[in-house]
Coordinates of C-alpha atoms in Angstrom, one line a residue:
Chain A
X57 CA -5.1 29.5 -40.1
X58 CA -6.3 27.4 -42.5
X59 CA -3.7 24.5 -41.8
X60 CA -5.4 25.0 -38.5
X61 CA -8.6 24.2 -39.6
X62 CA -7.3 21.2 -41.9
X63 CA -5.9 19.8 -39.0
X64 CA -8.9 19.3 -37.1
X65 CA -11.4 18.4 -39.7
X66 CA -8.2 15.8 -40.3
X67 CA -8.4 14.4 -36.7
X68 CA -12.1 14.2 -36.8
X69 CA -12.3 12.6 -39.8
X70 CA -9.3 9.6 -38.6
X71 CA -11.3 9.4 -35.0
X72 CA -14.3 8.6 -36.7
X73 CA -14.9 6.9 -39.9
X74 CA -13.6 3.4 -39.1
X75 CA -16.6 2.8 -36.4
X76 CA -18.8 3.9 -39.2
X77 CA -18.9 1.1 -41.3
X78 CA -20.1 -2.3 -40.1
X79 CA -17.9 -4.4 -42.7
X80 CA -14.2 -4.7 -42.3
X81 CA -13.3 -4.5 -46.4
X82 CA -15.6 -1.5 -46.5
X83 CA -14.1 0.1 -43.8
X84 CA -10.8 -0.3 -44.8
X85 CA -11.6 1.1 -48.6
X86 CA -14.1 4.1 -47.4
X87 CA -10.6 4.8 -45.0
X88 CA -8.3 4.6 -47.6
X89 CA -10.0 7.0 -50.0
X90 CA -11.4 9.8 -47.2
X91 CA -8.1 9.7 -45.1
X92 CA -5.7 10.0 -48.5
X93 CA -5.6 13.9 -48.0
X94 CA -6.9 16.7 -49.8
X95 CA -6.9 20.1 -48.8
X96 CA -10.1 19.7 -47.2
X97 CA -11.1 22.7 -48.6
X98 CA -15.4 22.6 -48.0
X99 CA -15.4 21.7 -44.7
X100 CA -12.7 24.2 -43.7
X101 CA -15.0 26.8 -45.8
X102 CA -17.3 25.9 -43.4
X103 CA -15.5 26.6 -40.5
X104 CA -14.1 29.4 -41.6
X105 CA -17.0 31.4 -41.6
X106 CA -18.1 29.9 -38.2
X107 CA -14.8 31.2 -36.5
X108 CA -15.4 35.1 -38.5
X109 CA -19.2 34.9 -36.8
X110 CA -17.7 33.6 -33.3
X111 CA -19.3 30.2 -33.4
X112 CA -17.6 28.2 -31.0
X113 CA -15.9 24.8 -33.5
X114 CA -16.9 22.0 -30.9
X115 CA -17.6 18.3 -31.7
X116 CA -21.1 19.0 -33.1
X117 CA -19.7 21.8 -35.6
X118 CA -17.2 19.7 -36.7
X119 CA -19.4 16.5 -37.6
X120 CA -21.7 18.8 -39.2
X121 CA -18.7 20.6 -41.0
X122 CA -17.3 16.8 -42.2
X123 CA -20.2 15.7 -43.3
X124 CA -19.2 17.9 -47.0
X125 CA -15.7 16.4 -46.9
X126 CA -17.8 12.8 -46.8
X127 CA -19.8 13.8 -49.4
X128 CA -17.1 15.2 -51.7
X129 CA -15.1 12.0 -51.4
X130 CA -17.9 9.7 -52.7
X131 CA -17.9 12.5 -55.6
X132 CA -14.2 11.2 -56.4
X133 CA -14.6 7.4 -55.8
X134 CA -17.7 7.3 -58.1
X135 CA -15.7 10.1 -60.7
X136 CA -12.7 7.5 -61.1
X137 CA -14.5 4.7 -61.5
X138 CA -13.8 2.9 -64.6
X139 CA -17.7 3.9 -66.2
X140 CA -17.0 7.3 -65.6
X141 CA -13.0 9.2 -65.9
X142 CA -11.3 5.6 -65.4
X143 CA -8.6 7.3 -63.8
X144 CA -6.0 5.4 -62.3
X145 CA -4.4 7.9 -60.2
X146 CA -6.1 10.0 -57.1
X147 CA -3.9 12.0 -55.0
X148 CA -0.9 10.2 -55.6
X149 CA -2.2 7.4 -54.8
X150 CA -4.4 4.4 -57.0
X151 CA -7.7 5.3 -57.2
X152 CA -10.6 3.5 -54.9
X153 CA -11.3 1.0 -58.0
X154 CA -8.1 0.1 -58.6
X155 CA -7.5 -0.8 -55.0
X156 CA -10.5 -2.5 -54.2
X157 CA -12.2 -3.2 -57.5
X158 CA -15.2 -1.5 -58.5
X159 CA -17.9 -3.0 -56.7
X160 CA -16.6 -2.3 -53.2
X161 CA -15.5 1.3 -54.5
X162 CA -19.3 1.7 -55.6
X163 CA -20.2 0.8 -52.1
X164 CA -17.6 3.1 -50.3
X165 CA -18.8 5.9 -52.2
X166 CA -22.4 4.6 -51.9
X167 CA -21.6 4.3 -47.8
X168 CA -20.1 7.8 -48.0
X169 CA -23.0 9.4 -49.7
X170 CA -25.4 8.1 -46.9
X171 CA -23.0 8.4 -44.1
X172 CA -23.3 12.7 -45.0
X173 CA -26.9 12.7 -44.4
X174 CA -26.4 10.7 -41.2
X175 CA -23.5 13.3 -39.5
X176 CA -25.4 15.8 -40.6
X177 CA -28.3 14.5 -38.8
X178 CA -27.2 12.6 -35.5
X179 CA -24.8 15.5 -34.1
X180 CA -25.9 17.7 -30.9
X181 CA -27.4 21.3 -33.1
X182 CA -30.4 22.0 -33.3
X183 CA -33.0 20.6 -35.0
X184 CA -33.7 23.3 -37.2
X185 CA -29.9 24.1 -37.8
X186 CA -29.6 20.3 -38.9
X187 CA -32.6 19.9 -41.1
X188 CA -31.6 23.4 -42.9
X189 CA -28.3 21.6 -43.2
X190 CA -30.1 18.3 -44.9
X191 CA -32.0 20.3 -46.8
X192 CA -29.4 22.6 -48.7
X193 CA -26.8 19.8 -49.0
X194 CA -29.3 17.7 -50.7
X195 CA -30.4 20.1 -53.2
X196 CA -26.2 21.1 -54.0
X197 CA -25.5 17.2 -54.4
X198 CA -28.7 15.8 -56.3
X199 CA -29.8 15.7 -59.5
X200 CA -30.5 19.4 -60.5
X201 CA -27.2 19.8 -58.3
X202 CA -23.6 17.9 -58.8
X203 CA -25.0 14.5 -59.8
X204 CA -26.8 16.8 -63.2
X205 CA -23.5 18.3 -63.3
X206 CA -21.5 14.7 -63.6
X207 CA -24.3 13.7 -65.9
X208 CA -23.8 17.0 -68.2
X209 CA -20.5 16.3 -67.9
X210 CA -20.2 12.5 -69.7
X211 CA -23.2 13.5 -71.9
X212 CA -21.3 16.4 -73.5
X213 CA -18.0 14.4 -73.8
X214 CA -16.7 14.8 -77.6
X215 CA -19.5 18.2 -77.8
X216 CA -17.8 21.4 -77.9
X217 CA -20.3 23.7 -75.5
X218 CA -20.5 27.4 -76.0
X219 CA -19.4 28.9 -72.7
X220 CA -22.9 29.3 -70.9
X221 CA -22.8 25.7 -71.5
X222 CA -19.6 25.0 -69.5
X223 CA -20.5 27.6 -66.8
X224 CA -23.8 25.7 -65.8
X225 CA -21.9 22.6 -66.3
X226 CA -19.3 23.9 -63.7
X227 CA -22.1 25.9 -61.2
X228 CA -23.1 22.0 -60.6
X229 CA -20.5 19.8 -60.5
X230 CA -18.2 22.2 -58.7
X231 CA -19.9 25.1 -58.0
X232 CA -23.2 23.8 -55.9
X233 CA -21.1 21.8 -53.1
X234 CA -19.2 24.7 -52.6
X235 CA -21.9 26.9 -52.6
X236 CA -23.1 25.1 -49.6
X237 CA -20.0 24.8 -48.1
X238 CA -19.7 28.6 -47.4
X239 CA -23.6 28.7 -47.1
X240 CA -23.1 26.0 -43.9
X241 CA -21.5 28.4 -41.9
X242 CA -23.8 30.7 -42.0
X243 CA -26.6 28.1 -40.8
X244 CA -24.2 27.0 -38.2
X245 CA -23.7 30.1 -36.9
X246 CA -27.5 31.1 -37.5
X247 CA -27.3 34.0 -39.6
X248 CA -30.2 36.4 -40.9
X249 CA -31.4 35.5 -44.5
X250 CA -29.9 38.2 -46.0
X251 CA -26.5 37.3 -45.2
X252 CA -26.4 33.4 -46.4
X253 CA -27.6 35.2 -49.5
X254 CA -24.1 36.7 -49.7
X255 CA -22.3 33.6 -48.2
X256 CA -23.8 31.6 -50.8
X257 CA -23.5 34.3 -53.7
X258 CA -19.2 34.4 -52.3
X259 CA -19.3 30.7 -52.5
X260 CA -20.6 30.7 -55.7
X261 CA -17.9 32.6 -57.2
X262 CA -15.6 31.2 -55.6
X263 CA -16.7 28.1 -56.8
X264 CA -16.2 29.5 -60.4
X265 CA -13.1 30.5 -59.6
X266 CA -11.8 26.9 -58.2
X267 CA -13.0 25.1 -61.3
X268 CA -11.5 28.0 -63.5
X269 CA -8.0 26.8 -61.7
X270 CA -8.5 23.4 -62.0
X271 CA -8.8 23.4 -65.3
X272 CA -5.6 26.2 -66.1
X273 CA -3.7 23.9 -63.6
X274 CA -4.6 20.8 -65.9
X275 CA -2.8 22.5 -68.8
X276 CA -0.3 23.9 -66.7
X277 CA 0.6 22.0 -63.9
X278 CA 2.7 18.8 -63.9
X279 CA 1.4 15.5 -62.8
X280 CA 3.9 16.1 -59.4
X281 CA 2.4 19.1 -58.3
X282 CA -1.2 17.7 -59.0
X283 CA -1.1 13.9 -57.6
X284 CA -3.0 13.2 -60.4
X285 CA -2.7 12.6 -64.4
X286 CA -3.3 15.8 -65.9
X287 CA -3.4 17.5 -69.4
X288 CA -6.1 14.5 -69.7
X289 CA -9.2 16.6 -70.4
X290 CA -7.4 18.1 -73.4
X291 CA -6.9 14.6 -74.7
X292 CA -10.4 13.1 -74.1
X293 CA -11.8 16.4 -76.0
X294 CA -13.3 17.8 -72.3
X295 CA -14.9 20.9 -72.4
X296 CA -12.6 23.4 -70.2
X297 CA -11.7 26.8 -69.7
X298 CA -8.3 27.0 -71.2
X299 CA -9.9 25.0 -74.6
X300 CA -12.8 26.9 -75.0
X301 CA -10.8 30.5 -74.3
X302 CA -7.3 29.7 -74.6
X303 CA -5.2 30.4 -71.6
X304 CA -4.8 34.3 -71.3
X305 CA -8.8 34.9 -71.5
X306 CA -8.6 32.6 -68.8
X307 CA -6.4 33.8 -66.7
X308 CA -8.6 37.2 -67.1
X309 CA -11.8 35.1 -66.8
X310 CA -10.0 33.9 -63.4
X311 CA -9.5 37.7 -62.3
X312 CA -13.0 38.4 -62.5
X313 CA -14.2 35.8 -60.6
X314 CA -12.0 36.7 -57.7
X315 CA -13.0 39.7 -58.0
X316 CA -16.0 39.4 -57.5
X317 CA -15.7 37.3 -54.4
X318 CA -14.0 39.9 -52.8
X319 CA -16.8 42.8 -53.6
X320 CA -19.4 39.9 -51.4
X321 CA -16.7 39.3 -49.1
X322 CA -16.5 43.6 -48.7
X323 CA -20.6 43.5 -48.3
X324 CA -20.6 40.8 -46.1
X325 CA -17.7 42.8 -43.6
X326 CA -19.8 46.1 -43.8
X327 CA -23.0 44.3 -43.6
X328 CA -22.3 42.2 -40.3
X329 CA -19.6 44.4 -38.9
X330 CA -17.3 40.9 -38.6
X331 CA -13.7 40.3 -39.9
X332 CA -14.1 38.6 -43.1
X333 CA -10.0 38.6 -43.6
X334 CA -10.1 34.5 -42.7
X335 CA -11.4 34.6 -46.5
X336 CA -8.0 35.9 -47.9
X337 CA -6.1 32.8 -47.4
X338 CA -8.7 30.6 -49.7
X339 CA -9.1 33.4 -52.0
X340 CA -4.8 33.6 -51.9
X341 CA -4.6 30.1 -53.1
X342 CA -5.9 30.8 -56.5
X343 CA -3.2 33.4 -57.1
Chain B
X277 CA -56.3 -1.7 -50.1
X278 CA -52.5 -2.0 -51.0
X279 CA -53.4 -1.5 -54.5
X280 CA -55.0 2.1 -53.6
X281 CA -51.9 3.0 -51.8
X282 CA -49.8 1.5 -54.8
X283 CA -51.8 4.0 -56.9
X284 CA -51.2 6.4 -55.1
X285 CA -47.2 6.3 -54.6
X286 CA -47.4 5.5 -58.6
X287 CA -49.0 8.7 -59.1
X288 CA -46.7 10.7 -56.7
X289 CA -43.6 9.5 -57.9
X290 CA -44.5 9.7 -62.0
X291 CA -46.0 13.7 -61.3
X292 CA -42.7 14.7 -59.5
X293 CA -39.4 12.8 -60.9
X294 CA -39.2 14.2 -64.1
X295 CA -39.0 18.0 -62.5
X296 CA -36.2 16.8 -59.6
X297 CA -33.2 15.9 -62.8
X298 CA -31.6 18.8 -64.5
X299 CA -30.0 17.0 -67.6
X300 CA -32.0 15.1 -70.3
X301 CA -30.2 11.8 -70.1
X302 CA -30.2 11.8 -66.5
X303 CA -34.0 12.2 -66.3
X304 CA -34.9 9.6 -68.5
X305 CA -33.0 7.4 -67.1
X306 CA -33.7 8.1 -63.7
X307 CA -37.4 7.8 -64.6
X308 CA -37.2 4.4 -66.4
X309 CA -35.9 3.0 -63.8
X310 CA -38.5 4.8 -61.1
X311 CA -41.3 4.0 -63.4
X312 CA -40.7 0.2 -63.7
X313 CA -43.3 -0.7 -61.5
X314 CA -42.4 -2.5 -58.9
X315 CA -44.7 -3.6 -55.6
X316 CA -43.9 0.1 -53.6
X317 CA -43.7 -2.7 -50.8
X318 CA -42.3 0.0 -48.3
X319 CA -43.8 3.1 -49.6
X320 CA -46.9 1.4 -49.0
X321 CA -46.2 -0.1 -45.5
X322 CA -45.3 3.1 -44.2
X323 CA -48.8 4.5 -45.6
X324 CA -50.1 1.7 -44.2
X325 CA -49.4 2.3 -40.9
X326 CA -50.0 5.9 -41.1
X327 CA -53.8 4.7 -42.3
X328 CA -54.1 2.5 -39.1
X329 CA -53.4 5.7 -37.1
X330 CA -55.6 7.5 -38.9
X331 CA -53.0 9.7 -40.1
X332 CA -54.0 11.6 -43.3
X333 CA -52.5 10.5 -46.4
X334 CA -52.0 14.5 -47.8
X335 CA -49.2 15.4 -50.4
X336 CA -46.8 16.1 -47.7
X337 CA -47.0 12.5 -46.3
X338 CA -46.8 11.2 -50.0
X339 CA -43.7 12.8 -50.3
X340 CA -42.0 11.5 -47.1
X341 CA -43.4 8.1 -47.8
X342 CA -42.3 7.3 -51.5
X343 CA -38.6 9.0 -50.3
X344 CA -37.8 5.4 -49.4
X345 CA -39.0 4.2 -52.8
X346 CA -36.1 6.6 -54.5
X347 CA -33.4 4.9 -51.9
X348 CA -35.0 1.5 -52.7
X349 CA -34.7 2.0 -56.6
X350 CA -31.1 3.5 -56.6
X351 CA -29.8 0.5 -54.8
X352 CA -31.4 -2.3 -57.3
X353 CA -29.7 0.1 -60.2
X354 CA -26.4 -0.2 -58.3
X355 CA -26.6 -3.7 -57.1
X356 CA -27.4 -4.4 -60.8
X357 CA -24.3 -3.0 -61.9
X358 CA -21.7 -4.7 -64.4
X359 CA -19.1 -4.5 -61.1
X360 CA -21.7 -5.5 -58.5
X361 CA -24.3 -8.4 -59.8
X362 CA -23.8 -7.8 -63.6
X363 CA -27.6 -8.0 -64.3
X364 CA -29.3 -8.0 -67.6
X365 CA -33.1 -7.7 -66.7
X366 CA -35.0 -6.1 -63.9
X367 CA -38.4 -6.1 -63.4
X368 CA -38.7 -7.8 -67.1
X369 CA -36.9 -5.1 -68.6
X370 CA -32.9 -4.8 -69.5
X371 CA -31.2 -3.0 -66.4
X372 CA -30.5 0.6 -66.4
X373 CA -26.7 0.2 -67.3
X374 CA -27.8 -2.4 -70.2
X375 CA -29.9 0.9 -71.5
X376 CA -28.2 4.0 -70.5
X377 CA -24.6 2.7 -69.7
X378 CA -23.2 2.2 -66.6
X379 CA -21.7 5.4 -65.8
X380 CA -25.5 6.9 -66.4
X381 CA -26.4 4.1 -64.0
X382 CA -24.3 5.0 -61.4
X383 CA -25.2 8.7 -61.8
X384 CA -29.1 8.1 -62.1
X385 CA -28.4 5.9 -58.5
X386 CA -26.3 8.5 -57.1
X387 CA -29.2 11.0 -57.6
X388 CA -31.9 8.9 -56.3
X389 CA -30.1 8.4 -52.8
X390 CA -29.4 11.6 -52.8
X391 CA -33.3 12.8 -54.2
X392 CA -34.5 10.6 -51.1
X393 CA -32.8 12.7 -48.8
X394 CA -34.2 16.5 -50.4
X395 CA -37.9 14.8 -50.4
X396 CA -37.4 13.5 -46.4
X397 CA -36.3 17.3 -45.4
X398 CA -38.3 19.8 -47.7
X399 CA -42.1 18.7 -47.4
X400 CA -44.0 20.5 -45.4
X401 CA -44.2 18.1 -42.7
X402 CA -42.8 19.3 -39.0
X403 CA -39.2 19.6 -38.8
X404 CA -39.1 17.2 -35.8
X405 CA -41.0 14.6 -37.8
X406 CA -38.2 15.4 -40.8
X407 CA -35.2 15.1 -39.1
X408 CA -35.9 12.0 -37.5
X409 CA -36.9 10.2 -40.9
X410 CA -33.7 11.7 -42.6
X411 CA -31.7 10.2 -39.0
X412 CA -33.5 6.9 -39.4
X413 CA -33.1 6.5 -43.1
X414 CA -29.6 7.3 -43.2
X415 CA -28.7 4.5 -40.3
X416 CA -30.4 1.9 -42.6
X417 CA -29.1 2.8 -45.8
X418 CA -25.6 3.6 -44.6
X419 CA -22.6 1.6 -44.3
X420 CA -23.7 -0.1 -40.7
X421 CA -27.3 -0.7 -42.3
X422 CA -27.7 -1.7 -45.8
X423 CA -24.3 -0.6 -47.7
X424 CA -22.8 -2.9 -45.0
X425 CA -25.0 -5.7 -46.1
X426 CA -24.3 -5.3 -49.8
X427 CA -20.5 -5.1 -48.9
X428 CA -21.2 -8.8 -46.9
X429 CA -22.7 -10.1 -49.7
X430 CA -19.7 -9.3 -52.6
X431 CA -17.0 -10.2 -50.1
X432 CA -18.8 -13.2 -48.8
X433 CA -19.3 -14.7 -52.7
X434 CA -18.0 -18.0 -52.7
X435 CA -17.5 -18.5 -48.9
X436 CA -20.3 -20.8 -47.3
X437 CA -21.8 -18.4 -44.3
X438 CA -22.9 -19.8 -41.1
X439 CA -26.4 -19.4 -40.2
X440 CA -26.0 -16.7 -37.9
X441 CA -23.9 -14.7 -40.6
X442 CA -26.2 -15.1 -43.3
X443 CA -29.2 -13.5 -40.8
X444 CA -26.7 -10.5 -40.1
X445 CA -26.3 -9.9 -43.9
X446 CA -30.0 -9.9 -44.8
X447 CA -30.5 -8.2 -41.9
X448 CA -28.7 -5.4 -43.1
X449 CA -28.8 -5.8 -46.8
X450 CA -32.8 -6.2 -46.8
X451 CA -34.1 -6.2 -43.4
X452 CA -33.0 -2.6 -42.3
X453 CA -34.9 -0.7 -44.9
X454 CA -37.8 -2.2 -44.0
X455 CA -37.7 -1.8 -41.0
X456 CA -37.5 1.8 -41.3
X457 CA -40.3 1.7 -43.5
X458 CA -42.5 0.5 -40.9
X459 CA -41.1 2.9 -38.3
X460 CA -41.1 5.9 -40.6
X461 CA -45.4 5.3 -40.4
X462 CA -45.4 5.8 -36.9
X463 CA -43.1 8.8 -36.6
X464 CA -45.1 10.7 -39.3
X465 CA -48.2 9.8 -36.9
X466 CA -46.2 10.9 -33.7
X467 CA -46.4 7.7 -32.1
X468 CA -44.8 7.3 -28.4
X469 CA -41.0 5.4 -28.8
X470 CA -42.7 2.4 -27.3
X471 CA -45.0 2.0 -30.0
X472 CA -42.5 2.6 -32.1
X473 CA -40.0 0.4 -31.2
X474 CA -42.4 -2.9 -31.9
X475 CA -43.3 -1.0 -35.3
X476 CA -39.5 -1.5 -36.0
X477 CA -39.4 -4.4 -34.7
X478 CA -42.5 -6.2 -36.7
X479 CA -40.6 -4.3 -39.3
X480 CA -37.7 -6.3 -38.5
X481 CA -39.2 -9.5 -38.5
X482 CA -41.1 -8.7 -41.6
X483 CA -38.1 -8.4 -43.6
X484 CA -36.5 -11.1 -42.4
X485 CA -39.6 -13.5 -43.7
X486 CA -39.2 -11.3 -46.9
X487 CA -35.8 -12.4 -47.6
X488 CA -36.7 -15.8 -46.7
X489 CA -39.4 -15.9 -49.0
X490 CA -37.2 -14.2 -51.9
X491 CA -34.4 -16.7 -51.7
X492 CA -37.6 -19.5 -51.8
X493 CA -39.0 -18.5 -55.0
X494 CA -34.8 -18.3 -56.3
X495 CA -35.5 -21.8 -56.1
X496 CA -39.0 -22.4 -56.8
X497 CA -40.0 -19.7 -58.5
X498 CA -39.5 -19.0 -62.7
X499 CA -38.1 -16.5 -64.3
X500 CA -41.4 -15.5 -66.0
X501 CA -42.9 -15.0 -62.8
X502 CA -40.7 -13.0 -61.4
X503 CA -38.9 -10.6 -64.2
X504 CA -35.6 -11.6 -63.2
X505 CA -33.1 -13.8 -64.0
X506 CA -33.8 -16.9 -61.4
X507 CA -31.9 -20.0 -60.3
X508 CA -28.8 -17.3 -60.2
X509 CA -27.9 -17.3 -56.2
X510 CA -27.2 -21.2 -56.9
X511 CA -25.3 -21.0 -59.9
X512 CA -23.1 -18.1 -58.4
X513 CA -22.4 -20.0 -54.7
X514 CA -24.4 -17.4 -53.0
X515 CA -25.3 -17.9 -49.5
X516 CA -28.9 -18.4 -49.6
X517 CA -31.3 -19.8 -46.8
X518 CA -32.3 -22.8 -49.1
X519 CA -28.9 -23.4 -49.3
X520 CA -27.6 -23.8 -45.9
X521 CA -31.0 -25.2 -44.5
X522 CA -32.8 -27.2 -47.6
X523 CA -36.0 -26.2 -49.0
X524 CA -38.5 -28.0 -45.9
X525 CA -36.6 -25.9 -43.0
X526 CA -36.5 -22.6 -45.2
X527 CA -40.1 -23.1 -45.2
X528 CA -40.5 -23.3 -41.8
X529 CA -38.0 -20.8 -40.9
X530 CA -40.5 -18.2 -42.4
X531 CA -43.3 -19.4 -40.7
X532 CA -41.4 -18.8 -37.7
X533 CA -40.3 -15.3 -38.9
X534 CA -44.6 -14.6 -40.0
X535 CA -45.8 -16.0 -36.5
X536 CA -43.3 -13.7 -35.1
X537 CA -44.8 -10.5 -36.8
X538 CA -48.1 -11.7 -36.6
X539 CA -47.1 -11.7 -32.5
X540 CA -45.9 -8.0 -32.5
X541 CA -49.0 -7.2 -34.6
X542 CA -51.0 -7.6 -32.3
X543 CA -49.3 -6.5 -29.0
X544 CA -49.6 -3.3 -31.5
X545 CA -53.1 -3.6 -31.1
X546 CA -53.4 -4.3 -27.8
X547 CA -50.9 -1.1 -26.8
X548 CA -52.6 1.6 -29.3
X549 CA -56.4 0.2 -29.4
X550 CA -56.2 0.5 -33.4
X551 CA -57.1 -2.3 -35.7
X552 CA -53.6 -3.7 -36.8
X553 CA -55.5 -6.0 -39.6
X554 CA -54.3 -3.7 -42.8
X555 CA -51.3 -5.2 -42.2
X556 CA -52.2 -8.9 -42.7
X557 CA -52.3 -7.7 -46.5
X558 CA -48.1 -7.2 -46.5
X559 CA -48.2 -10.6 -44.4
X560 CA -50.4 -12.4 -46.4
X561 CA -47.9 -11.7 -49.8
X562 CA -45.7 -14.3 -48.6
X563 CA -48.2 -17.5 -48.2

């Protein structure tokens, strides 16, 4: 179901972004680092919750559903770059930067940034669906959002944070876009108040749970399975998870967080009546 | 009168950036760069037109208005930028990266453009009149309008542009922002689209005789004067208009490009029956 999902958000993407950008170098980078893969996790959060409300996934639901995955790739580009991480390595392939240099990688991710705002504008919803859209993404990817995250993030480089530290630092950088993500479908699909409170309190924990992983799967994983260089944030003293706990508390810390996305994904089922199974397979992927 | 509505944006924009960044570092630099002063050129022509309309200039206008100022700001940090133009000084101070470090720089950018965004969609203007600012803005920022222009300009370095060429670039890297700025007046006034297709238009015109006039004083102008490096297009081999067309027919290519916005101006006036002369102030900058 979820490959399902990827698949489309995939085609969109291809079909699109090349007549998006005016000059031909720009294009080709802003290309190369939005079409490299991914699981295309936010925007398929999206859609997700549009499919368990019914809301038909035409053209308009899809821009508006892309605009995230836009968004999130600037977030990379501008992360690798060598003033930030300096990473050399994104999804198996050289980072934006290393490709193109840094200026035009500024400028993709720059182009990227914009470009969200602009699909999440221009498509065929309504105007009070899009501006709620505007609105809430703005607020998750700003600067009390992921940009103060990122910011928290290289200011506290060589700190050790105490973990309400590292939680707020996490509920921005990683936590806020997906937030929205699950939130979006709810607007989408134009849902009462009460429950994009609980699609936004799931996607928060969620959220928590996905940054939880990343950092286990950075001590864990290989650089194979990742596509990028890993056991890095251990040697650039990063505050994670795994350093801060040690890797069982983690793993328990993980649990909880799961946990309780599936209590809100129980409310949310016995509040609206709707099958909120579709959840399971993003939830499953943690496990 | 442009001085009152400088005030004014000054005031907006020092009583509300500080509360918009969640992370220390993030906010000061944000701010210093925000706070630099500057001319609030399109801030102010957007008030400006919304004056001529008799459009009240409440907090809510204010806040849609200076949104532009945010974009503005985050791409001079940007284009600044040790991997774009490698500035030292801006505005007779070092450059954000020269103070905070270029991957604060990119990060206090990041959150501007993205801050513009949140202030175009959650004032309590009418959503109508929000989501077509947040459309407009994000065509001329974006990579067909400005990000395009910027990406001209790096790739272009060193190559001698035709003519033609060099009008694209500036209209893009320069002219498309303020354009909007003129058109974003008339949309938070509820002008008719034929009205405000000649406010875009003398926008377009009026940006073009800016660029003009900016590449003049590269030349003529000295450093003191303008709180920049000058004399650095030359040195560099950047396509500029004195370059390609001498000093005598850049001047008179910006007469052309004033007579033609002094034309629209008043087929303004004629069309609307308001008195068009506020703008002769933004016109008058460049004689």
């Amino acid at each position: 179901m979820i490959t399902d999902l990827q698949a489309q958000i995939n085609s969109y993407l291809k079909d699109h972004i090349q007549s998006e950008c005016d000059e031909p170098t720009l294009a080709t980078s802003t290309a190369y680092s939005l079409l490299a893969g991914g699981k295309r996790l936010r925007p398929a959060l999206t859609l997700a919750v549009c499919k368990i409300f019914n809301q038909e996934i035409n053209q308009d639901v899809l821009r508006a559903a892309c605009a995230v995955e836009l968004l999130h790739t600037y977030s990379l580009i501008h992360d690798d770059l060598p003033a930030m991480d300096n990473d050399d390595l994104r999804r198996g392939l050289p980072t934006n930067h290393r490709r193109f240099g840094a200026g035009m990688a500024t400028l993709a991710g720059d182009g990227l940034l914009t470009l969200a705002f602009q699909w999440l504008s221009d498509s065929g919803l309504s105007n009070d669906i899009k501006l709620s859209l505007v609105k809430e993404l703005s607020f998750a990817a700003g600067p009390t959002g992921m940009v103060a995250g990122q910011a928290m993030d290289i200011h506290n480089e060589g700190y050790r944070l105490e973990l309400d530290q590292l939680k707020v630092l996490h509920q921005k950088k990683t936590g806020a876009l997906l937030r929205y993500s699950v939130l979006a479908g709810g607007i989408i699909s134009r849902q009462y108040a009460t429950v994009n409170d609980l699609l936004a309190h799931f996607g928060e924990l969620y959220g928590l749970a996905f940054q939880i992983y990343d950092d286990l799967m950075d001590v864990l994983g290989t650089e194979q399975e990742m596509g990028k260089a890993v056991h890095k944030d251990q040697g650039e003293h990063k505050n994670t998870y795994p350093g801060l706990l040690g890797i069982a508390e983690t793993k328990h810390q993980l649990a909880l967080a799961l946990q309780g996305a599936q209590n809100v994904q129980h409310q949310l089922a016995e509040q609206t009546s709707c099958d909120f199974e579709l959840l399971d397979e993003f939830l499953a992927y943690f496990k």
